[in-house]
Amino acid sequence: MSALPASAAVGVIGAGTMGAGIAQVAAQAGHPVLLYDAAEGAAERGRAGIKAALDRRVAKGRLAAADADAVLARIALAGRPEDLAPARLVIEAVVERLDVKQAVLGRVEAAAGDEIILASNTSSLSITAIAAGLRRPRRLVGMHFFNPAPVMELVEVVSGAATDPGVAATVHATAAAWGKAPVHARSTPGFIVNRVARPFYAEALRVVQEGAADPATVDAVMTECGGFRMGPFALMDLIGHDVNYAVTASVFAAFHHDRRYAPSLVQKELVEAGWLGRKSGRGFYSYAEGASAPPPATAPAAPPPGAVVVHGATPLDERIAASGLAPDRAAGDGAIRVDGVLLRPSDGRMATEVAAAQGCADVAVYDLALDMAGARRIAVAVAEQSAPGTAAKAAGFFQGLGLDVSPVADTPGLIVTRTVAALANEAAEAVLHGVATPADIDLAMTKGVNYPRGPLAWAEEIGLAKLLAVLENLFAATRDERYRPSLLLRRKALGGTRFHG
Ligand code: NAI
């Protein structure tokens, strides 16, 4: 299916944050744009905002002044929804209310010919439900841009029950022609990104709720070890807790309160306190004048290790080789013994459970890294029954490998391990339910929320059988539905097949 030609007019309803951004994108791609907003003066303000954005690009030398003028000249303001009828594609970005969206799209539809394509930028309403209020439901598709629309590449092209596949294909091709990275998604709660990303926040909130680590430590581990651009707490503070909590609550409700998506009481309390994040000057962190970022928990320098024995291949091998440490080698399943302390990568069990199973008290588990050779920090937990000095021995070993050590309480799956397992599990569940393909889910998560790797590709790199074991161990330890392994992940892990060809 081919893209709409640049000569085809594009209508945009709603000239707020998203509508103005979308109008700019379409105009930059060469389309004549008709911009309509119901509020007095809002369309003019939207156009003025676009002009300011283009001027900034001109000032930075990224756009020629003549091109900026041409983009702006392509954006005409419309006085009524009916005025958008000549457009080939009309995208609505009005308030997030089903009745309002249906009413305004209905007015465009009534004035337009059969072939007009209607699109909604909704982030939480069902495309199927919006379409049900229209005369030609097959002509409606979701076109979910991310904020800021001119910058963010991802566009989720969302098909409802009635959406004509040809309409979705045309919108997909058109978004690609606009320089975007479109993905196909089926209209299900949260589509791809707002669903698959839930565990990124939920696991971090859980770690803090359990008292296993504080927000600064979680953020440091997620960025310096997990390779995420931003830690979950810094990101929630940026998004705003009211917005982030509302998205979680809406996904939870839309899934008929499946406990897997349950919102966090920790976040709810912030919302109740009005500590909404950066915008209110306080969230998990303070943004008051002169406030400094709290430091992550970091173990003090400990003596270097004496006897180190590495049993088989471990995630630390490259680092050990680079450190100049010359440990004894023995056969085994990836354990390391440091002066009598047993170190293992997290498999979703608490260090205490590992110690109990192995009949060995002095046990420490360490977290998953995106790239262990390049990591700067590692989260480490020691078993309840371990002798005093166990944590220091573990810390001395990791410090010798050039890693800062964040001691965390003995929680299953530490910080990165449980987060990546839960993200991949949610992605697998979305594939199982036909929401999107594995390739589109991974693309959506790297483009839409900047994850360093798509969750399914990451899962394959870890090994699906290992990942399944992490989830099963987390589930066994917590009996929490959020770790219920997806049937598809189980099939692929046990069957030895892959998500990506
Ligand atoms: P906004 O509040 O900045 O803009 C909404 C605009 O719609 C306002 O200018 C308002 O006057 C106008 N409007 C309201 N009712 C109207 C009607 N009946 N006809 C014409 N115009 C009408 O909101 P924002 O943030 O741009 O969101 C718009 C839509 O985009 C919502 O559906 C939202 O869920 C979705 N969205 C928002 C994102 C964000 O980060 N803000 C990201 C992705 C989607």
JSON list of C-alpha atoms in Angstrom, two decimals, residues 204-219 221 233 297 379 406-411 414-415:
[
{"chain": "A", "resi": 204, "resn": "ALA", "atom": "CA", "xyz": [11.13, -0.03, 40.44]},
{"chain": "A", "resi": 205, "resn": "LEU", "atom": "CA", "xyz": [8.20, 1.03, 42.62]},
{"chain": "A", "resi": 206, "resn": "ARG", "atom": "CA", "xyz": [8.05, -2.48, 44.01]},
{"chain": "A", "resi": 207, "resn": "VAL", "atom": "CA", "xyz": [11.75, -2.48, 44.93]},
{"chain": "A", "resi": 208, "resn": "VAL", "atom": "CA", "xyz": [11.27, 0.80, 46.81]},
{"chain": "A", "resi": 209, "resn": "GLN", "atom": "CA", "xyz": [8.06, -0.39, 48.46]},
{"chain": "A", "resi": 210, "resn": "GLU", "atom": "CA", "xyz": [9.90, -3.47, 49.71]},
{"chain": "A", "resi": 211, "resn": "GLY", "atom": "CA", "xyz": [12.59, -1.23, 51.13]},
{"chain": "A", "resi": 212, "resn": "ALA", "atom": "CA", "xyz": [15.17, -3.08, 49.05]},
{"chain": "A", "resi": 213, "resn": "ALA", "atom": "CA", "xyz": [16.72, 0.11, 47.66]},
{"chain": "A", "resi": 214, "resn": "ASP", "atom": "CA", "xyz": [15.94, 3.82, 47.48]},
{"chain": "A", "resi": 215, "resn": "PRO", "atom": "CA", "xyz": [14.97, 5.64, 44.27]},
{"chain": "A", "resi": 216, "resn": "ALA", "atom": "CA", "xyz": [18.46, 7.08, 43.69]},
{"chain": "A", "resi": 217, "resn": "THR", "atom": "CA", "xyz": [20.00, 3.62, 43.95]},
{"chain": "A", "resi": 218, "resn": "VAL", "atom": "CA", "xyz": [17.43, 2.05, 41.64]},
{"chain": "A", "resi": 219, "resn": "ASP", "atom": "CA", "xyz": [17.99, 4.82, 39.08]},
{"chain": "A", "resi": 221, "resn": "VAL", "atom": "CA", "xyz": [21.60, 0.70, 38.83]},
{"chain": "A", "resi": 233, "resn": "PHE", "atom": "CA", "xyz": [12.16, 7.41, 39.18]},
{"chain": "A", "resi": 297, "resn": "ALA", "atom": "CA", "xyz": [23.88, 3.64, 47.95]},
{"chain": "A", "resi": 379, "resn": "ALA", "atom": "CA", "xyz": [23.55, -4.33, 42.54]},
{"chain": "A", "resi": 406, "resn": "SER", "atom": "CA", "xyz": [25.10, -0.92, 45.28]},
{"chain": "A", "resi": 407, "resn": "PRO", "atom": "CA", "xyz": [24.11, -3.13, 48.20]},
{"chain": "A", "resi": 408, "resn": "VAL", "atom": "CA", "xyz": [20.40, -3.90, 48.06]},
{"chain": "A", "resi": 409, "resn": "ALA", "atom": "CA", "xyz": [18.24, -5.92, 50.44]},
{"chain": "A", "resi": 410, "resn": "ASP", "atom": "CA", "xyz": [17.75, -9.54, 49.45]},
{"chain": "A", "resi": 411, "resn": "THR", "atom": "CA", "xyz": [14.91, -9.17, 46.97]},
{"chain": "A", "resi": 414, "resn": "LEU", "atom": "CA", "xyz": [17.33, -7.56, 42.25]},
{"chain": "A", "resi": 415, "resn": "ILE", "atom": "CA", "xyz": [16.65, -4.53, 40.03]}
]
